[in-house]
Coordinates of N, CA and C in Angstrom, one line a residue:
M84 N -11.5 -0.7 -2.6 CA -10.2 -0.2 -2.7 C -10.3 1.0 -3.6
T85 N -9.9 2.2 -3.1 CA -10.0 3.4 -3.9 C -8.7 3.8 -4.6
E86 N -7.6 3.4 -4.0 CA -6.3 3.7 -4.6 C -5.9 2.8 -5.7
E87 N -5.1 3.3 -6.7 CA -4.6 2.4 -7.8 C -3.4 1.7 -7.3
L88 N -3.5 0.4 -7.3 CA -2.4 -0.5 -6.9 C -1.6 -1.1 -8.0
E89 N -0.3 -1.2 -7.9 CA 0.5 -1.8 -9.0 C 0.2 -3.3 -9.2
F90 N -0.1 -4.0 -8.1 CA -0.4 -5.4 -8.1 C -1.5 -5.7 -7.2
S91 N -2.7 -5.7 -7.8 CA -3.9 -5.9 -7.0 C -4.5 -7.3 -7.2
R92 N -4.7 -8.0 -6.0 CA -5.4 -9.3 -6.0 C -6.3 -9.4 -4.8
P93 N -7.5 -8.8 -5.0 CA -8.5 -8.8 -3.9 C -9.0 -10.3 -3.7
F94 N -9.1 -10.6 -2.4 CA -9.7 -11.9 -2.0 C -11.0 -11.7 -1.3
D95 N -12.0 -12.3 -1.9 CA -13.4 -12.1 -1.4 C -13.6 -13.0 -0.2
I96 N -13.7 -12.5 1.0 CA -13.8 -13.3 2.2 C -15.1 -14.1 2.3
T97 N -16.1 -13.6 1.6 CA -17.4 -14.3 1.6 C -17.4 -15.7 1.0
R98 N -16.4 -15.9 0.1 CA -16.3 -17.2 -0.5 C -15.3 -18.2 0.2
M99 N -14.8 -17.7 1.4 CA -13.9 -18.6 2.1 C -14.7 -19.6 2.9
A100 N -14.1 -20.8 2.9 CA -14.7 -21.9 3.7 C -14.4 -21.7 5.1
P101 N -15.2 -22.3 6.1 CA -14.9 -22.1 7.5 C -13.5 -22.6 7.9
E102 N -12.9 -23.5 7.2 CA -11.6 -24.0 7.6 C -10.5 -23.1 7.0
G103 N -10.8 -22.1 6.2 CA -9.8 -21.2 5.6 C -9.7 -21.4 4.1
A104 N -8.7 -20.7 3.5 CA -8.4 -20.8 2.1 C -7.0 -20.6 1.8
S105 N -6.5 -21.0 0.7 CA -5.2 -20.8 0.2 C -5.2 -20.2 -1.1
E106 N -4.4 -19.2 -1.3 CA -4.3 -18.4 -2.6 C -2.9 -18.4 -3.1
T107 N -2.7 -18.6 -4.4 CA -1.4 -18.4 -5.0 C -1.6 -17.3 -6.0
I108 N -0.8 -16.2 -5.9 CA -0.9 -15.1 -6.8 C 0.4 -14.8 -7.5
S109 N 0.4 -14.2 -8.7 CA 1.6 -13.8 -9.4 C 1.3 -12.6 -10.2
A110 N 2.3 -11.8 -10.5 CA 2.1 -10.6 -11.2 C 2.3 -10.8 -12.7
T111 N 1.7 -9.9 -13.5 CA 1.8 -9.9 -14.9 C 3.1 -9.1 -15.3
E112 N 3.5 -9.1 -16.5 CA 4.7 -8.3 -16.9 C 4.4 -6.8 -16.7
E113 N 3.2 -6.3 -17.0 CA 2.9 -4.9 -16.8 C 2.9 -4.6 -15.3
E114 N 2.4 -5.5 -14.5 CA 2.4 -5.2 -13.0 C 3.8 -5.3 -12.5
C115 N 4.7 -6.1 -13.0 CA 6.1 -6.2 -12.6 C 6.8 -4.8 -12.9
R116 N 6.5 -4.3 -14.1 CA 7.1 -3.0 -14.4 C 6.6 -1.9 -13.5
A117 N 5.4 -1.9 -13.1 CA 4.9 -0.9 -12.1 C 5.5 -1.1 -10.7
V118 N 5.7 -2.4 -10.3 CA 6.3 -2.7 -9.0 C 7.8 -2.2 -9.1
A119 N 8.5 -2.4 -10.2 CA 9.8 -1.9 -10.3 C 9.9 -0.4 -10.1
A120 N 9.0 0.3 -10.7 CA 9.0 1.7 -10.5 C 8.8 2.1 -9.1
R121 N 7.9 1.4 -8.4 CA 7.6 1.7 -7.0 C 8.8 1.3 -6.1
F122 N 9.5 0.2 -6.4 CA 10.6 -0.2 -5.6 C 11.9 0.6 -5.9
G123 N 11.9 1.3 -7.1 CA 13.1 2.1 -7.5 C 14.2 1.2 -7.9
V124 N 13.9 0.0 -8.5 CA 15.0 -0.9 -9.0 C 15.0 -0.9 -10.5
E125 N 16.0 -1.5 -11.1 CA 16.2 -1.6 -12.5 C 15.0 -2.4 -13.2
A126 N 14.7 -3.5 -12.6 CA 13.6 -4.3 -13.2 C 13.1 -5.3 -12.1
V127 N 11.8 -5.7 -12.3 CA 11.2 -6.8 -11.5 C 10.8 -7.8 -12.5
H128 N 11.3 -9.0 -12.4 CA 11.0 -10.0 -13.4 C 9.8 -10.9 -13.0
S129 N 9.6 -11.0 -11.7 CA 8.5 -11.8 -11.2 C 8.2 -11.5 -9.8
V130 N 6.9 -11.6 -9.5 CA 6.4 -11.4 -8.1 C 5.4 -12.5 -7.9
S131 N 5.5 -13.3 -6.8 CA 4.5 -14.3 -6.5 C 4.4 -14.5 -5.0
A132 N 3.3 -15.0 -4.6 CA 3.0 -15.3 -3.2 C 2.0 -16.4 -3.1
T133 N 2.2 -17.2 -2.0 CA 1.3 -18.2 -1.6 C 0.9 -17.9 -0.2
I134 N -0.5 -17.7 0.0 CA -1.0 -17.1 1.2 C -2.1 -18.0 1.7
D135 N -2.0 -18.4 3.0 CA -3.1 -19.2 3.7 C -3.9 -18.2 4.5
I136 N -5.2 -18.2 4.4 CA -6.1 -17.3 5.1 C -7.0 -18.1 6.0
Q137 N -6.9 -17.8 7.3 CA -7.7 -18.5 8.3 C -8.6 -17.5 9.1
P138 N -9.8 -17.9 9.5 CA -10.6 -17.1 10.4 C -9.8 -16.8 11.6
W139 N -10.0 -15.6 12.2 CA -9.2 -15.2 13.4 C -10.2 -14.5 14.3
K140 N -10.4 -15.0 15.5 CA -11.3 -14.4 16.5 C -12.7 -14.2 15.9
R141 N -13.4 -13.2 16.3 CA -14.7 -12.9 15.7 C -14.6 -11.9 14.6
G142 N -14.8 -12.4 13.4 CA -14.8 -11.4 12.2 C -13.5 -11.0 11.7
G143 N -12.4 -11.6 12.2 CA -11.1 -11.3 11.7 C -10.5 -12.4 10.9
F144 N -9.4 -12.1 10.2 CA -8.7 -13.1 9.4 C -7.2 -13.0 9.6
R145 N -6.6 -14.1 9.6 CA -5.1 -14.1 9.6 C -4.6 -14.7 8.3
A146 N -3.7 -13.9 7.7 CA -3.1 -14.3 6.4 C -1.6 -14.6 6.7
R147 N -1.1 -15.8 6.3 CA 0.3 -16.1 6.4 C 0.7 -16.8 5.2
G148 N 2.0 -16.6 4.9 CA 2.6 -17.3 3.7 C 4.0 -16.7 3.4
D149 N 4.3 -16.9 2.1 CA 5.6 -16.5 1.6 C 5.4 -15.7 0.3
A150 N 6.2 -14.7 0.1 CA 6.2 -13.9 -1.1 C 7.7 -13.9 -1.7
T151 N 7.8 -13.9 -3.0 CA 9.1 -13.9 -3.6 C 9.1 -13.0 -4.8
A152 N 10.2 -12.4 -5.1 CA 10.4 -11.5 -6.3 C 11.8 -11.8 -6.9
K153 N 11.9 -11.8 -8.2 CA 13.1 -11.8 -8.8 C 13.3 -10.4 -9.4
I154 N 14.4 -9.8 -9.0 CA 14.6 -8.4 -9.4 C 16.0 -8.1 -10.0
S155 N 16.2 -7.0 -10.7 CA 17.5 -6.5 -11.1 C 17.7 -5.2 -10.5
Q156 N 18.8 -5.0 -9.8 CA 19.1 -3.7 -9.2 C 20.5 -3.3 -9.5
I157 N 20.9 -2.1 -9.2 CA 22.2 -1.5 -9.5 C 23.1 -1.7 -8.3
C158 N 24.3 -2.2 -8.5 CA 25.3 -2.4 -7.5 C 25.8 -1.0 -7.0
V159 N 25.8 -0.8 -5.7 CA 26.3 0.5 -5.2 C 27.8 0.7 -5.4
V160 N 28.5 -0.4 -5.6 CA 30.0 -0.4 -5.8 C 30.4 -0.2 -7.2
T161 N 29.9 -1.1 -8.1 CA 30.3 -1.2 -9.5 C 29.4 -0.4 -10.4
L162 N 28.2 0.0 -9.9 CA 27.1 0.6 -10.7 C 26.7 -0.2 -11.9
E163 N 26.8 -1.5 -11.8 CA 26.4 -2.5 -12.8 C 25.1 -3.2 -12.3
P164 N 24.2 -3.5 -13.3 CA 23.0 -4.2 -12.8 C 23.3 -5.7 -12.5
F165 N 22.6 -6.2 -11.6 CA 22.7 -7.6 -11.2 C 21.3 -8.1 -10.7
D166 N 21.1 -9.4 -10.9 CA 19.9 -10.1 -10.5 C 19.9 -10.5 -9.0
A167 N 18.8 -10.4 -8.4 CA 18.7 -10.8 -6.9 C 17.3 -11.4 -6.7
D168 N 17.2 -12.3 -5.7 CA 16.0 -12.8 -5.2 C 15.6 -12.2 -3.9
V169 N 14.4 -11.8 -3.8 CA 13.9 -11.2 -2.5 C 12.8 -12.1 -2.0
H170 N 12.9 -12.4 -0.7 CA 11.9 -13.3 -0.1 C 11.3 -12.6 1.2
A171 N 10.1 -12.8 1.4 CA 9.4 -12.2 2.6 C 8.5 -13.2 3.2
Q172 N 8.5 -13.3 4.5 CA 7.5 -14.1 5.3 C 6.3 -13.2 5.5
L173 N 5.1 -13.7 5.3 CA 3.9 -12.9 5.4 C 3.1 -13.4 6.6
D174 N 2.7 -12.4 7.4 CA 1.8 -12.8 8.6 C 1.2 -11.5 9.1
Q175 N -0.1 -11.4 8.8 CA -0.9 -10.2 9.3 C -2.3 -10.6 9.6
I176 N -2.9 -9.8 10.5 CA -4.3 -9.9 10.9 C -5.1 -8.9 10.1
F177 N -6.2 -9.3 9.6 CA -7.1 -8.3 8.9 C -8.4 -8.3 9.6
V178 N -9.0 -7.1 9.8 CA -10.3 -7.0 10.4 C -11.1 -5.9 9.7
A179 N -12.4 -6.0 9.8 CA -13.2 -4.9 9.2 C -13.0 -3.6 10.0
K180 N -13.0 -2.5 9.3 CA -12.8 -1.2 10.0 C -13.8 -0.9 11.1
S181 N -15.0 -1.5 10.9 CA -16.1 -1.3 11.8 C -16.0 -2.2 13.0
S182 N -15.1 -3.2 13.0 CA -14.9 -4.2 14.0 C -14.4 -3.6 15.3
R183 N -14.9 -4.1 16.4 CA -14.4 -3.6 17.7 C -12.9 -3.9 17.9
L184 N -12.4 -4.9 17.1 CA -10.9 -5.2 17.1 C -10.1 -4.1 16.5
A185 N -10.7 -3.3 15.6 CA -10.0 -2.2 15.0 C -10.3 -0.8 15.7
A186 N -11.2 -0.8 16.6 CA -11.5 0.5 17.3 C -10.3 1.1 18.0
D187 N -10.1 2.4 17.9 CA -9.0 3.1 18.5 C -8.9 2.9 20.0
E188 N -10.0 2.8 20.7 CA -9.9 2.7 22.1 C -9.7 1.3 22.6
T189 N -9.7 0.3 21.7 CA -9.4 -1.1 22.1 C -8.0 -1.4 21.7
E190 N -7.2 -1.9 22.7 CA -5.9 -2.3 22.4 C -5.9 -3.8 22.2
V191 N -5.4 -4.3 21.1 CA -5.4 -5.7 20.8 C -3.9 -6.1 20.7
V192 N -3.5 -7.0 21.5 CA -2.1 -7.5 21.4 C -2.2 -8.8 20.5
V193 N -1.7 -8.6 19.3 CA -1.7 -9.7 18.4 C -0.5 -10.6 18.6
S194 N 0.7 -10.1 18.5 CA 1.9 -10.7 18.8 C 3.0 -9.7 18.9
H195 N 4.1 -10.1 19.4 CA 5.2 -9.1 19.6 C 5.8 -8.7 18.2
D196 N 5.6 -9.5 17.2 CA 6.1 -9.2 15.9 C 5.2 -8.3 15.0
E197 N 4.0 -8.3 15.3 CA 3.1 -7.5 14.4 C 2.8 -6.1 15.0
D198 N 3.0 -5.1 14.2 CA 2.7 -3.8 14.7 C 1.6 -3.1 14.1
D199 N 0.9 -3.7 13.1 CA -0.2 -3.1 12.6 C -1.2 -4.1 12.0
I200 N -2.4 -3.7 11.9 CA -3.5 -4.6 11.4 C -4.0 -4.1 10.1
G201 N -4.2 -5.1 9.2 CA -4.8 -4.7 7.9 C -6.3 -4.7 8.0
Y202 N -6.9 -4.2 7.0 CA -8.4 -4.0 7.0 C -9.1 -4.7 5.9
V203 N -10.2 -5.3 6.2 CA -11.1 -5.9 5.2 C -12.0 -4.7 4.7
E204 N -11.9 -4.4 3.4 CA -12.7 -3.3 2.8 C -13.6 -3.9 1.7
D205 N -14.9 -3.6 1.8 CA -15.9 -4.0 0.9 C -15.9 -5.6 0.8
G206 N -15.6 -6.2 1.9 CA -15.7 -7.7 1.9 C -14.4 -8.3 1.3
E207 N -13.3 -7.6 1.1 CA -12.2 -8.1 0.5 C -10.9 -7.8 1.2
I208 N -9.9 -8.7 1.1 CA -8.6 -8.5 1.6 C -7.7 -8.3 0.4
E209 N -6.9 -7.3 0.4 CA -6.0 -7.0 -0.7 C -4.7 -7.8 -0.6
L210 N -4.6 -9.0 -1.2 CA -3.4 -9.9 -1.1 C -2.2 -9.4 -1.9
G211 N -2.4 -8.8 -3.0 CA -1.3 -8.3 -3.8 C -0.5 -7.2 -3.1
E212 N -1.2 -6.2 -2.6 CA -0.6 -5.1 -1.9 C 0.1 -5.6 -0.6
F213 N -0.5 -6.6 0.0 CA 0.0 -7.2 1.2 C 1.4 -7.8 0.9
A214 N 1.5 -8.6 -0.2 CA 2.8 -9.2 -0.6 C 3.8 -8.1 -1.0
V215 N 3.4 -7.2 -1.8 CA 4.3 -6.1 -2.3 C 4.9 -5.3 -1.2
E216 N 4.1 -4.9 -0.2 CA 4.6 -4.2 1.0 C 5.6 -5.0 1.7
A217 N 5.4 -6.3 1.9 CA 6.3 -7.1 2.7 C 7.6 -7.3 1.9
L218 N 7.6 -7.4 0.6 CA 8.8 -7.5 -0.3 C 9.6 -6.2 -0.3
C219 N 8.9 -5.1 -0.3 CA 9.5 -3.8 -0.3 C 10.4 -3.6 0.9
L220 N 9.9 -4.1 2.0 CA 10.6 -4.0 3.3 C 11.9 -4.9 3.3
E221 N 12.0 -5.9 2.5 CA 13.1 -6.8 2.4 C 14.2 -6.4 1.4
L222 N 13.9 -5.3 0.7 CA 14.9 -4.8 -0.3 C 16.2 -4.3 0.4
D223 N 17.3 -4.7 -0.1 CA 18.6 -4.2 0.4 C 18.7 -2.7 0.0
P224 N 18.9 -1.8 0.9 CA 19.0 -0.3 0.5 C 20.3 0.0 -0.1
Y225 N 21.3 -0.9 0.1 CA 22.6 -0.7 -0.6 C 23.0 -2.0 -1.2
P226 N 22.4 -2.3 -2.3 CA 22.6 -3.6 -3.0 C 24.1 -3.7 -3.5
R227 N 24.7 -4.9 -3.3 CA 26.0 -5.1 -3.7 C 26.1 -6.4 -4.4
K228 N 26.6 -6.4 -5.6 CA 26.8 -7.6 -6.5 C 27.8 -8.5 -5.8
D229 N 27.6 -9.8 -5.9 CA 28.6 -10.8 -5.3 C 30.0 -10.5 -5.8
G230 N 30.9 -10.4 -4.9 CA 32.3 -10.2 -5.2 C 32.7 -8.8 -5.4
A231 N 31.8 -7.9 -5.4 CA 32.1 -6.4 -5.6 C 32.8 -5.9 -4.3
E232 N 33.9 -5.3 -4.6 CA 34.8 -4.8 -3.5 C 34.8 -3.3 -3.6
L233 N 34.8 -2.6 -2.4 CA 35.0 -1.2 -2.4 C 36.4 -0.8 -2.7
P234 N 36.6 0.3 -3.4 CA 38.0 0.7 -3.7 C 38.8 1.0 -2.4
L235 N 40.1 1.0 -2.5 CA 40.9 1.2 -1.3 C 40.5 2.6 -0.7
S236 N 40.6 2.6 0.6 CA 40.3 3.8 1.3 C 41.4 4.8 1.0
S237 N 41.1 6.1 1.1 CA 42.1 7.1 0.8 C 43.1 7.2 1.9
T238 N 42.9 6.4 3.0 CA 43.9 6.4 4.1 C 44.7 5.1 4.1
E239 N 44.6 4.3 3.0 CA 45.3 3.0 2.9 C 46.2 2.9 1.7
T240 N 47.3 2.2 1.8 CA 48.1 2.0 0.6 C 47.6 0.7 -0.1
A241 N 48.2 0.3 -1.2 CA 47.8 -0.9 -1.9 C 48.1 -2.2 -1.1
A242 N 49.0 -2.1 -0.2 CA 49.3 -3.2 0.7 C 48.4 -3.3 1.9
G243 N 47.5 -2.3 2.0 CA 46.5 -2.3 3.1 C 47.0 -1.6 4.3
E244 N 48.2 -1.0 4.2 CA 48.8 -0.3 5.4 C 48.4 1.1 5.4
P245 N 48.3 1.7 6.6 CA 47.9 3.1 6.6 C 48.9 4.0 5.9
K246 N 48.4 5.0 5.2 CA 49.2 6.0 4.6 C 49.8 6.9 5.6
A247 N 50.9 7.5 5.3 CA 51.5 8.5 6.3 C 50.6 9.7 6.4
N248 N 50.3 10.1 7.6 CA 49.5 11.2 7.9 C 50.2 12.5 7.7
P249 N 49.8 13.4 6.8 CA 50.5 14.6 6.6 C 50.5 15.6 7.8
F250 N 49.7 15.3 8.7 CA 49.7 16.2 9.9 C 50.5 15.6 11.1
A251 N 51.1 14.4 10.8 CA 51.9 13.8 11.9 C 53.1 14.7 12.3
V252 N 53.7 15.5 11.4 CA 54.7 16.4 11.7 C 54.2 17.5 12.7
L253 N 53.1 18.0 12.4 CA 52.5 19.0 13.3 C 52.2 18.5 14.7
K254 N 51.7 17.3 14.7 CA 51.4 16.6 16.0 C 52.7 16.5 16.8
Q255 N 53.8 16.1 16.1 CA 55.1 15.9 16.7 C 55.6 17.2 17.3
L256 N 55.4 18.3 16.5 CA 55.8 19.6 17.0 C 55.1 20.0 18.3
K257 N 53.8 19.7 18.3 CA 53.0 20.1 19.4 C 53.4 19.3 20.7
L258 N 53.8 18.1 20.5 CA 54.2 17.2 21.6 C 55.6 17.6 22.1
E259 N 56.5 18.2 21.3 CA 57.8 18.5 21.7 C 57.8 19.6 22.8
D260 N 58.7 19.5 23.7 CA 58.8 20.5 24.8 C 59.5 21.7 24.3
P261 N 59.1 22.9 24.5 CA 59.7 24.1 24.0 C 61.0 24.5 24.7
D262 N 61.5 23.8 25.6 CA 62.7 24.1 26.4 C 63.9 24.1 25.6

């Protein structure tokens, strides 16, 4: 892995038993701060994942599990911070870049839900990044605190009725017959 990751948990595939392995990972406080910066949220209090890794076809691996994060984000209505839980289902195939399964000219249909394949690099699968990417996709782009209501529309009265349209008079003039 050449890039600097906020939450790195490499899994060495050479130590995996033939029947597979299970890994539970969690982020440190420093890693949570880095993930919060990446997510663009107020704070990340925890990140954890439980992942089962199984051999898949010849030389590939399938990683499945759950990832969770406890975060604080800013409500788009009230602009106040609030806590939220983020949950992601994990399911991805990992193959070596040199594998025929990863070759550009080979089309591999994994499933209708999976649109990309992860790679085994230097004999390792990066589980931390796998979990963080999945959690990032589950973030609400417009987070709203429970019970937060949008202010009345500029076209509604306090009773929820439509306000009088100032152009209604012009519309009426246009509809009148000039005779």
